[in-house]
């Protein structure tokens, strides 16, 4: 917390420093100094890509790789910013670093977090800009995330309600839910409240016909030798025998036992997916303070409760030689399952609280922002552990003739396992960005960020009678500097032959209280040799520390965990050791990116993009990999096997590999074509005097147009026409709709239907070609080629080829979108050189289809049924062909741990939703 106090004191000087460093009055205008635009941009079809005079544009000279207009956004048929980002994942995914979610900006400014805008309805969005990773540096973020800038409409008001249900076509699970959203935007003022509730049902193994792994536990009971050897010569090599039913009342003789084991299918008592209850509330208030400073405050509450079934209660009883209930000459173990008591359960309840705030302002030609966040995440876990048989075991050990282990038993419950963890964090960041000095090709620009954060993680647990606790904290102070220098500028007549060229450099330092100092250094170039072609190059060198949890989590031992043993080619039930590793060291990453973006026709929305990335990491931090021969040879102390080679125990605490290398080429194309809607055709016919007024007889909700509102807006947030489709219809129309020319827009007859903006046909296709995926396990140790037979995870190696495709059509209120994903297959060469065990992971192709009808997009429907305004009905089929990855061992069989029901429990689902906007 001391770091936060120091940061508050230091950031007070940022705006003043920015004013002192501000450029002279003739410095180039930033986005905030753009020429005023109409209250709602009048054209939904024309997007001036890369124009720095656009309202809400990002700082700097890097133009968007792709821009979406309101009509483009409507064509996706989604309801919220979160859903839109999911649809845009092929365009927003980064091949650098962790390749995580993109940085999100609002109106070209930083926000406290994605929570601030995640639930906004898409009708409130005026424009979406998708930008490369280099833009993230200008806002104080790392250069391994792409940037998505959402620009909101200046005025918007709506109440949105949505009800939905999602169910699996194979049965067994459905997910009903509902959402309510209230939003009001008036310039820089914004109020938003979003409530959401869902109730996914449980899905059991029985509902997916899961073949159960061999298990000695059965309701009838089984006995097995304690040394895994043959139990008695009478039964040959059998190590497990079924208990006769008569043993419940009479002590059994040796011949009463059977080599046929008793079995109990526990599929109905195990869940693949738990029952779940989720509630979230998200509220944001934004306004202007001190005259010219925008401020926002966001608060969220996410509450989640899950309940999973973990099988029947089981009891292990050891029968010594000489027991009246054991006719065997060796000690044996009796294992029983009980279906007359409740199944074992695990209940997890989590509550996540978030409070975030942002201040944004301008001083001269400089922008500054201050963002703060406070988070508290609490988790409580209760796991039932079964029955307490200690008293019965004591009677058996005492050779008590009344302690019949085969008889119906009335046992008390053993103490449940409990766990509680609380993670709290607080952070504050200050950013200033603007021009420094003038060069022949333009102004040199910089961004300076300083920040501090503190985090604390506490946990208490009681597992199998053992209590443990942990308290892990970390304080971080950091700073980052980014500098952009223009070199060539054809518009200024400076090195015109080069077109437009700028270089950039960045430096960041992080001081961690528990780890020390980490550095990040980067540099790059942004070159536009000709209009429509842009080349980006960047190099980054950065240090990355292990998390506080990776270093200090308490050690936990968990028996009964099923893992795939690549050495033997079988699924093993083992005891795992998890927790932190205090011996972890920081890794060092070196990343190179070369990218090209081509827009060959400025008047057409066609964009080609290609990125080559290469990254090498020294001492990469990783979760402990799967049990392969190479991994076991490099870390022999992490594995324990019995004399027969069966895997018994894995220490899976995180490790440092020696080195990793990855490179890939990712390229793709985006196309969008406008098509004329039926409403547009009717408006054109009316204007030409060849048809009736399409709005005749319709009354726009919301009343008269405000006197101060421009009369030139042809479309409204839902895409329907303003002013009867006539750009010049400002007064009471003879050819426009009644109501003073207000039209049928934000409060109009549509609901995303397209209106004057027309329809869209869209395509996107991206191919990722993984060229290198290698891991050096240890210095002098084996090098694993994840593209050619090696693996470090349970899901196999790395697919060499990945395809992501999208196609969409929307017009006259009706739309369809298809998304397709494909991953090529991989092979894992398991086993040993003497006894190879090959595992094939087949390729996987999935398709999702969404059909939607914006009922307000058809003017005839609205005339007949006014309640259709703002209503959308959607039907979505995920995993359309119900495909799952096919995994086979070298004999052609499917290993138990790779059954389709485990890899994708739900399979194909159908989601039906009804959404209504009340303007």
CSV table of C-alpha atoms in Angstrom, one decimal, residues 77-403:
chain,number,residue,atom,x,y,z
A,77,UNK,CA,-26.4,-10.4,-34.9
A,78,UNK,CA,-25.0,-10.2,-31.4
A,79,UNK,CA,-26.3,-8.3,-28.3
A,80,UNK,CA,-23.4,-7.0,-26.3
A,81,UNK,CA,-19.8,-5.9,-26.5
A,82,UNK,CA,-18.7,-9.2,-25.0
A,83,UNK,CA,-20.4,-11.2,-27.7
A,84,UNK,CA,-19.1,-8.9,-30.5
A,85,UNK,CA,-15.5,-9.4,-29.3
A,86,UNK,CA,-16.1,-13.2,-29.3
A,87,UNK,CA,-17.2,-12.9,-33.0
A,88,UNK,CA,-14.1,-10.8,-33.8
A,89,UNK,CA,-11.6,-13.2,-32.2
A,90,UNK,CA,-10.0,-14.2,-35.5
A,91,UNK,CA,-9.3,-10.5,-36.2
A,92,UNK,CA,-8.2,-9.6,-32.6
A,93,UNK,CA,-6.1,-12.6,-31.7
A,94,UNK,CA,-2.4,-11.9,-31.2
A,95,UNK,CA,0.4,-14.3,-32.1
A,96,UNK,CA,2.8,-12.6,-29.7
A,97,UNK,CA,3.5,-13.4,-26.0
A,98,UNK,CA,0.6,-15.0,-24.3
A,99,UNK,CA,-1.7,-14.1,-27.2
A,100,UNK,CA,-4.4,-13.1,-24.8
A,101,UNK,CA,-7.5,-11.0,-25.0
A,102,UNK,CA,-7.1,-7.6,-26.7
A,103,UNK,CA,-6.7,-4.3,-25.0
A,104,UNK,CA,-10.0,-2.4,-25.0
A,105,UNK,CA,-10.3,1.3,-25.3
A,106,UNK,CA,-13.4,3.5,-25.2
A,107,UNK,CA,-13.6,6.5,-27.5
A,108,UNK,CA,-9.8,6.3,-27.9
A,109,UNK,CA,-9.3,6.5,-24.1
A,110,UNK,CA,-8.2,4.1,-21.4
A,111,UNK,CA,-10.9,2.6,-19.1
A,112,UNK,CA,-10.6,1.0,-15.7
A,113,UNK,CA,-11.3,-2.4,-17.1
A,114,UNK,CA,-13.3,-4.4,-19.6
A,115,UNK,CA,-16.1,-4.7,-17.1
A,116,UNK,CA,-16.9,-1.0,-17.8
A,117,UNK,CA,-18.2,-1.8,-21.3
A,118,UNK,CA,-18.6,-5.5,-21.5
A,119,UNK,CA,-22.5,-5.5,-21.3
A,120,UNK,CA,-23.2,-2.5,-23.5
A,121,UNK,CA,-25.8,-3.2,-26.2
A,122,UNK,CA,-24.2,-3.2,-29.7
A,123,UNK,CA,-26.8,-0.7,-30.9
A,124,UNK,CA,-24.9,1.9,-28.7
A,125,UNK,CA,-21.7,1.5,-30.8
A,126,UNK,CA,-20.9,4.0,-33.6
A,127,UNK,CA,-17.6,2.4,-34.7
A,128,UNK,CA,-15.1,-0.3,-33.9
A,129,UNK,CA,-11.4,0.1,-34.7
A,130,UNK,CA,-9.1,-3.0,-34.7
A,131,UNK,CA,-5.5,-2.1,-34.3
A,132,UNK,CA,-2.1,-3.9,-34.1
A,133,UNK,CA,-0.1,-4.6,-30.9
A,134,UNK,CA,2.1,-1.6,-31.4
A,135,UNK,CA,-0.8,0.7,-30.4
A,136,UNK,CA,-1.0,-0.9,-27.0
A,137,UNK,CA,2.4,0.6,-26.2
A,138,UNK,CA,1.0,4.1,-26.7
A,139,UNK,CA,-1.5,3.5,-23.9
A,140,UNK,CA,1.0,2.0,-21.5
A,141,UNK,CA,0.2,-1.7,-22.1
A,142,UNK,CA,2.5,-4.5,-23.2
A,143,UNK,CA,3.0,-5.2,-26.9
A,144,UNK,CA,1.6,-8.7,-26.9
A,145,UNK,CA,-2.1,-7.7,-27.2
A,146,UNK,CA,-4.0,-6.2,-30.1
A,147,UNK,CA,-6.2,-3.2,-29.5
A,148,UNK,CA,-9.9,-2.8,-30.0
A,149,UNK,CA,-11.3,0.7,-29.8
A,150,UNK,CA,-15.1,1.1,-29.3
A,151,UNK,CA,-16.6,4.5,-30.2
A,152,UNK,CA,-20.0,5.0,-28.7
A,153,UNK,CA,-22.9,7.1,-30.1
A,154,UNK,CA,-23.2,10.6,-28.6
A,155,UNK,CA,-26.8,10.0,-27.7
A,156,UNK,CA,-28.5,6.7,-26.9
A,157,UNK,CA,-31.2,5.6,-24.5
A,158,UNK,CA,-32.7,2.1,-24.2
A,159,UNK,CA,-33.8,-0.6,-21.9
A,160,UNK,CA,-32.9,-4.0,-23.1
A,161,UNK,CA,-34.4,-7.3,-22.0
A,162,UNK,CA,-33.4,-10.8,-23.2
A,163,UNK,CA,-34.5,-14.3,-22.3
A,164,UNK,CA,-32.7,-17.4,-23.5
A,165,UNK,CA,-32.3,-21.1,-23.1
A,166,UNK,CA,-29.5,-23.3,-24.4
A,167,UNK,CA,-29.9,-27.1,-24.5
A,168,UNK,CA,-27.8,-30.0,-25.7
A,169,UNK,CA,-29.3,-32.0,-28.5
A,170,UNK,CA,-28.0,-35.2,-26.9
A,171,UNK,CA,-29.9,-34.2,-23.8
A,172,UNK,CA,-28.9,-34.0,-20.2
A,173,UNK,CA,-28.2,-30.2,-19.9
A,174,UNK,CA,-29.9,-26.9,-20.5
A,175,UNK,CA,-29.0,-23.4,-19.5
A,176,UNK,CA,-31.9,-21.0,-19.1
A,177,UNK,CA,-31.1,-17.4,-18.4
A,178,UNK,CA,-32.1,-13.8,-18.6
A,179,UNK,CA,-30.6,-10.3,-18.9
A,180,UNK,CA,-31.8,-6.8,-18.2
A,181,UNK,CA,-29.8,-3.7,-19.3
A,182,UNK,CA,-30.5,0.0,-18.8
A,183,UNK,CA,-28.3,2.5,-20.7
A,184,UNK,CA,-28.4,6.2,-21.2
A,185,UNK,CA,-25.7,8.2,-23.1
A,186,UNK,CA,-25.6,11.9,-23.4
A,187,UNK,CA,-22.3,13.1,-24.8
A,188,UNK,CA,-19.6,12.4,-22.1
A,189,UNK,CA,-22.3,11.3,-19.6
A,190,UNK,CA,-23.2,7.6,-19.4
A,191,UNK,CA,-25.2,5.6,-17.0
A,192,UNK,CA,-25.4,1.8,-17.4
A,193,UNK,CA,-26.9,-0.9,-15.2
A,194,UNK,CA,-26.8,-4.6,-16.3
A,195,UNK,CA,-28.3,-7.6,-14.4
A,196,UNK,CA,-27.8,-11.2,-15.6
A,197,UNK,CA,-28.8,-14.6,-14.2
A,198,UNK,CA,-28.3,-18.1,-15.6
A,199,UNK,CA,-28.9,-21.6,-14.3
A,200,UNK,CA,-27.0,-24.3,-16.2
A,201,UNK,CA,-28.0,-27.9,-15.2
A,202,UNK,CA,-25.8,-30.7,-14.3
A,203,UNK,CA,-24.5,-33.3,-16.9
A,204,UNK,CA,-23.6,-36.7,-15.7
A,205,UNK,CA,-21.3,-39.4,-17.1
A,206,UNK,CA,-24.3,-41.7,-17.5
A,207,UNK,CA,-25.9,-39.2,-19.8
A,208,UNK,CA,-22.9,-39.4,-22.2
A,209,UNK,CA,-22.5,-43.2,-21.9
A,210,UNK,CA,-19.0,-42.8,-20.4
A,211,UNK,CA,-17.2,-46.2,-20.0
A,212,UNK,CA,-16.0,-46.3,-16.4
A,213,UNK,CA,-12.4,-47.0,-15.6
A,214,UNK,CA,-11.7,-50.3,-13.8
A,215,UNK,CA,-12.5,-49.8,-10.1
A,216,UNK,CA,-12.4,-52.3,-7.3
A,217,UNK,CA,-15.2,-50.3,-5.5
A,218,UNK,CA,-18.6,-51.9,-6.1
A,219,UNK,CA,-21.8,-52.1,-4.1
A,220,UNK,CA,-21.3,-55.9,-3.8
A,221,UNK,CA,-17.7,-55.4,-2.8
A,222,UNK,CA,-14.4,-56.8,-4.1
A,223,UNK,CA,-11.2,-58.0,-2.3
A,224,UNK,CA,-7.7,-57.6,-3.7
A,225,UNK,CA,-4.2,-58.4,-2.6
A,226,UNK,CA,-2.4,-55.5,-0.9
A,227,UNK,CA,0.8,-56.1,-2.9
A,228,UNK,CA,-0.9,-56.2,-6.3
A,229,UNK,CA,0.1,-59.9,-6.7
A,230,UNK,CA,-2.0,-63.0,-7.1
A,231,UNK,CA,-4.5,-63.4,-4.3
A,232,UNK,CA,-4.6,-67.2,-4.1
A,233,UNK,CA,-3.4,-70.2,-6.2
A,234,UNK,CA,-7.0,-71.4,-6.4
A,235,UNK,CA,-7.8,-68.4,-8.6
A,236,UNK,CA,-4.7,-68.4,-10.8
A,237,UNK,CA,-3.2,-65.0,-11.4
A,238,UNK,CA,-6.3,-63.1,-10.4
A,239,UNK,CA,-5.5,-60.1,-8.2
A,240,UNK,CA,-9.1,-59.1,-7.4
A,241,UNK,CA,-12.1,-61.3,-6.6
A,242,UNK,CA,-15.8,-60.6,-6.3
A,243,UNK,CA,-17.4,-61.0,-2.9
A,244,UNK,CA,-20.4,-63.5,-2.7
A,245,UNK,CA,-23.7,-62.0,-1.7
A,246,UNK,CA,-24.0,-64.6,1.1
A,247,UNK,CA,-21.1,-63.0,2.9
A,248,UNK,CA,-23.5,-60.3,4.2
A,249,UNK,CA,-24.8,-62.9,6.7
A,250,UNK,CA,-22.3,-65.8,6.8
A,251,UNK,CA,-18.6,-65.7,6.8
A,252,UNK,CA,-17.5,-66.8,3.3
A,253,UNK,CA,-15.3,-69.7,2.5
A,254,UNK,CA,-12.5,-69.5,0.0
A,255,UNK,CA,-14.5,-71.2,-2.8
A,256,UNK,CA,-17.3,-68.7,-2.4
A,257,UNK,CA,-15.3,-65.9,-4.0
A,258,UNK,CA,-15.3,-65.4,-7.8
A,259,UNK,CA,-12.8,-64.3,-10.3
A,260,UNK,CA,-15.7,-62.2,-11.8
A,261,UNK,CA,-15.5,-58.9,-10.0
A,262,UNK,CA,-18.6,-57.2,-8.8
A,263,UNK,CA,-19.1,-53.9,-10.7
A,264,UNK,CA,-21.2,-50.8,-10.2
A,265,UNK,CA,-21.6,-48.2,-12.9
A,266,UNK,CA,-21.1,-44.9,-11.1
A,267,UNK,CA,-21.8,-42.8,-14.2
A,268,UNK,CA,-25.0,-41.5,-12.7
A,269,UNK,CA,-23.2,-40.3,-9.6
A,270,UNK,CA,-20.4,-38.4,-11.4
A,271,UNK,CA,-20.9,-35.1,-13.2
A,272,UNK,CA,-19.0,-34.1,-16.3
A,273,UNK,CA,-20.4,-30.5,-15.8
A,274,UNK,CA,-21.7,-29.3,-12.5
A,275,UNK,CA,-25.0,-27.7,-11.7
A,276,UNK,CA,-24.5,-24.0,-11.6
A,277,UNK,CA,-26.2,-20.8,-10.5
A,278,UNK,CA,-24.7,-17.5,-11.7
A,279,UNK,CA,-25.7,-13.9,-11.0
A,280,UNK,CA,-23.9,-10.8,-12.0
A,281,UNK,CA,-24.6,-7.1,-11.6
A,282,UNK,CA,-22.6,-4.4,-13.4
A,283,UNK,CA,-23.0,-0.7,-13.0
A,284,UNK,CA,-21.2,2.3,-14.6
A,285,UNK,CA,-21.5,6.0,-14.1
A,286,UNK,CA,-19.6,8.4,-16.3
A,287,UNK,CA,-19.7,12.2,-16.3
A,288,UNK,CA,-17.5,15.3,-16.8
A,289,UNK,CA,-15.9,17.0,-13.8
A,290,UNK,CA,-13.9,20.2,-13.4
A,291,UNK,CA,-15.2,21.3,-16.7
A,292,UNK,CA,-13.1,19.2,-19.1
A,293,UNK,CA,-12.2,16.0,-17.3
A,294,UNK,CA,-14.1,12.9,-18.0
A,295,UNK,CA,-14.6,10.5,-15.1
A,296,UNK,CA,-16.1,7.1,-14.8
A,297,UNK,CA,-16.8,4.7,-11.9
A,298,UNK,CA,-17.6,1.0,-12.4
A,299,UNK,CA,-18.7,-1.6,-9.9
A,300,UNK,CA,-19.4,-5.3,-10.5
A,301,UNK,CA,-20.6,-8.2,-8.5
A,302,UNK,CA,-20.3,-11.7,-9.8
A,303,UNK,CA,-21.7,-14.6,-7.7
A,304,UNK,CA,-21.4,-18.2,-8.7
A,305,UNK,CA,-22.4,-21.5,-7.0
A,306,UNK,CA,-21.6,-24.9,-8.5
A,307,UNK,CA,-22.5,-28.4,-7.2
A,308,UNK,CA,-20.7,-31.4,-8.7
A,309,UNK,CA,-21.2,-35.1,-8.0
A,310,UNK,CA,-17.9,-37.1,-7.4
A,311,UNK,CA,-19.1,-40.7,-7.2
A,312,UNK,CA,-20.4,-43.0,-4.6
A,313,UNK,CA,-19.0,-43.1,-1.1
A,314,UNK,CA,-16.3,-45.8,-0.9
A,315,UNK,CA,-14.7,-47.6,2.0
A,316,UNK,CA,-11.4,-49.6,2.1
A,317,UNK,CA,-11.1,-52.2,4.8
A,318,UNK,CA,-7.9,-54.2,5.5
A,319,UNK,CA,-8.5,-57.8,6.4
A,320,UNK,CA,-5.6,-59.4,8.2
A,321,UNK,CA,-4.6,-63.1,7.9
A,322,UNK,CA,-6.6,-65.1,10.4
A,323,UNK,CA,-9.7,-62.8,10.4
A,324,UNK,CA,-12.9,-64.8,10.7
A,325,UNK,CA,-14.1,-63.0,7.6
A,326,UNK,CA,-11.0,-63.7,5.4
A,327,UNK,CA,-10.2,-67.2,4.3
A,328,UNK,CA,-7.0,-66.0,2.5
A,329,UNK,CA,-3.4,-66.8,3.4
A,330,UNK,CA,-2.3,-63.2,2.6
A,331,UNK,CA,-3.6,-59.8,3.8
A,332,UNK,CA,-6.4,-58.5,1.5
A,333,UNK,CA,-8.2,-55.3,1.1
A,334,UNK,CA,-12.0,-55.1,0.8
A,335,UNK,CA,-13.4,-52.2,-1.2
A,336,UNK,CA,-17.0,-51.4,-1.1
A,337,UNK,CA,-19.3,-48.6,-2.6
A,338,UNK,CA,-22.5,-47.5,-1.0
A,339,UNK,CA,-25.5,-46.4,-3.0
A,340,UNK,CA,-27.8,-46.1,0.0
A,341,UNK,CA,-26.2,-42.9,1.2
A,342,UNK,CA,-25.9,-39.6,-0.7
A,343,UNK,CA,-23.2,-39.5,-3.4
A,344,UNK,CA,-20.1,-37.5,-2.8
A,345,UNK,CA,-20.4,-33.8,-3.7
A,346,UNK,CA,-18.3,-30.7,-4.1
A,347,UNK,CA,-19.8,-27.3,-3.7
A,348,UNK,CA,-17.9,-24.2,-4.7
A,349,UNK,CA,-19.2,-20.7,-4.1
A,350,UNK,CA,-17.3,-17.7,-5.4
A,351,UNK,CA,-18.0,-14.0,-5.1
A,352,UNK,CA,-16.0,-11.5,-7.1
A,353,UNK,CA,-16.2,-7.8,-6.3
A,354,UNK,CA,-14.7,-5.1,-8.5
A,355,UNK,CA,-14.5,-1.4,-8.2
A,356,UNK,CA,-12.7,0.7,-10.9
A,357,UNK,CA,-12.4,4.3,-11.8
A,358,UNK,CA,-10.9,6.4,-14.6
A,359,UNK,CA,-10.1,10.1,-15.1
A,360,UNK,CA,-9.3,11.3,-18.6
A,361,UNK,CA,-8.3,14.8,-19.6
A,362,UNK,CA,-6.3,17.0,-22.0
A,363,UNK,CA,-3.7,19.6,-21.3
A,364,UNK,CA,-2.8,21.5,-24.4
A,365,UNK,CA,-1.9,18.8,-27.0
A,366,UNK,CA,-1.3,16.2,-24.3
A,367,UNK,CA,-3.7,13.5,-23.1
A,368,UNK,CA,-3.6,12.2,-19.6
A,369,UNK,CA,-5.4,9.4,-17.8
A,370,UNK,CA,-5.5,8.0,-14.3
A,371,UNK,CA,-7.0,4.5,-13.7
A,372,UNK,CA,-7.5,2.7,-10.5
A,373,UNK,CA,-8.9,-0.7,-9.6
A,374,UNK,CA,-9.8,-2.6,-6.4
A,375,UNK,CA,-10.7,-6.3,-6.5
A,376,UNK,CA,-11.7,-8.9,-4.0
A,377,UNK,CA,-12.3,-12.5,-5.0
A,378,UNK,CA,-13.5,-15.0,-2.4
A,379,UNK,CA,-13.9,-18.8,-3.0
A,380,UNK,CA,-15.3,-21.3,-0.5
A,381,UNK,CA,-15.2,-25.1,-1.3
A,382,UNK,CA,-16.9,-27.9,0.6
A,383,UNK,CA,-16.1,-31.5,-0.5
A,384,UNK,CA,-17.7,-34.5,1.2
A,385,UNK,CA,-15.3,-37.3,1.7
A,386,UNK,CA,-17.5,-40.3,2.4
A,387,UNK,CA,-17.9,-42.5,5.4
A,388,UNK,CA,-15.8,-43.0,8.6
A,389,UNK,CA,-14.9,-46.6,8.9
A,390,UNK,CA,-12.2,-46.3,11.6
A,391,UNK,CA,-14.3,-47.9,14.3
A,392,UNK,CA,-15.1,-50.9,12.1
A,393,UNK,CA,-11.5,-51.2,11.0
A,394,UNK,CA,-10.5,-51.3,14.7
A,395,UNK,CA,-13.0,-54.2,15.3
A,396,UNK,CA,-11.6,-56.1,12.3
A,397,UNK,CA,-8.0,-55.6,13.5
A,398,UNK,CA,-9.2,-57.0,16.9
A,399,UNK,CA,-10.6,-60.1,15.2
A,400,UNK,CA,-14.1,-59.2,16.5
A,401,UNK,CA,-16.5,-61.9,15.2
A,402,UNK,CA,-19.3,-59.3,15.1
A,403,UNK,CA,-17.4,-56.9,12.9
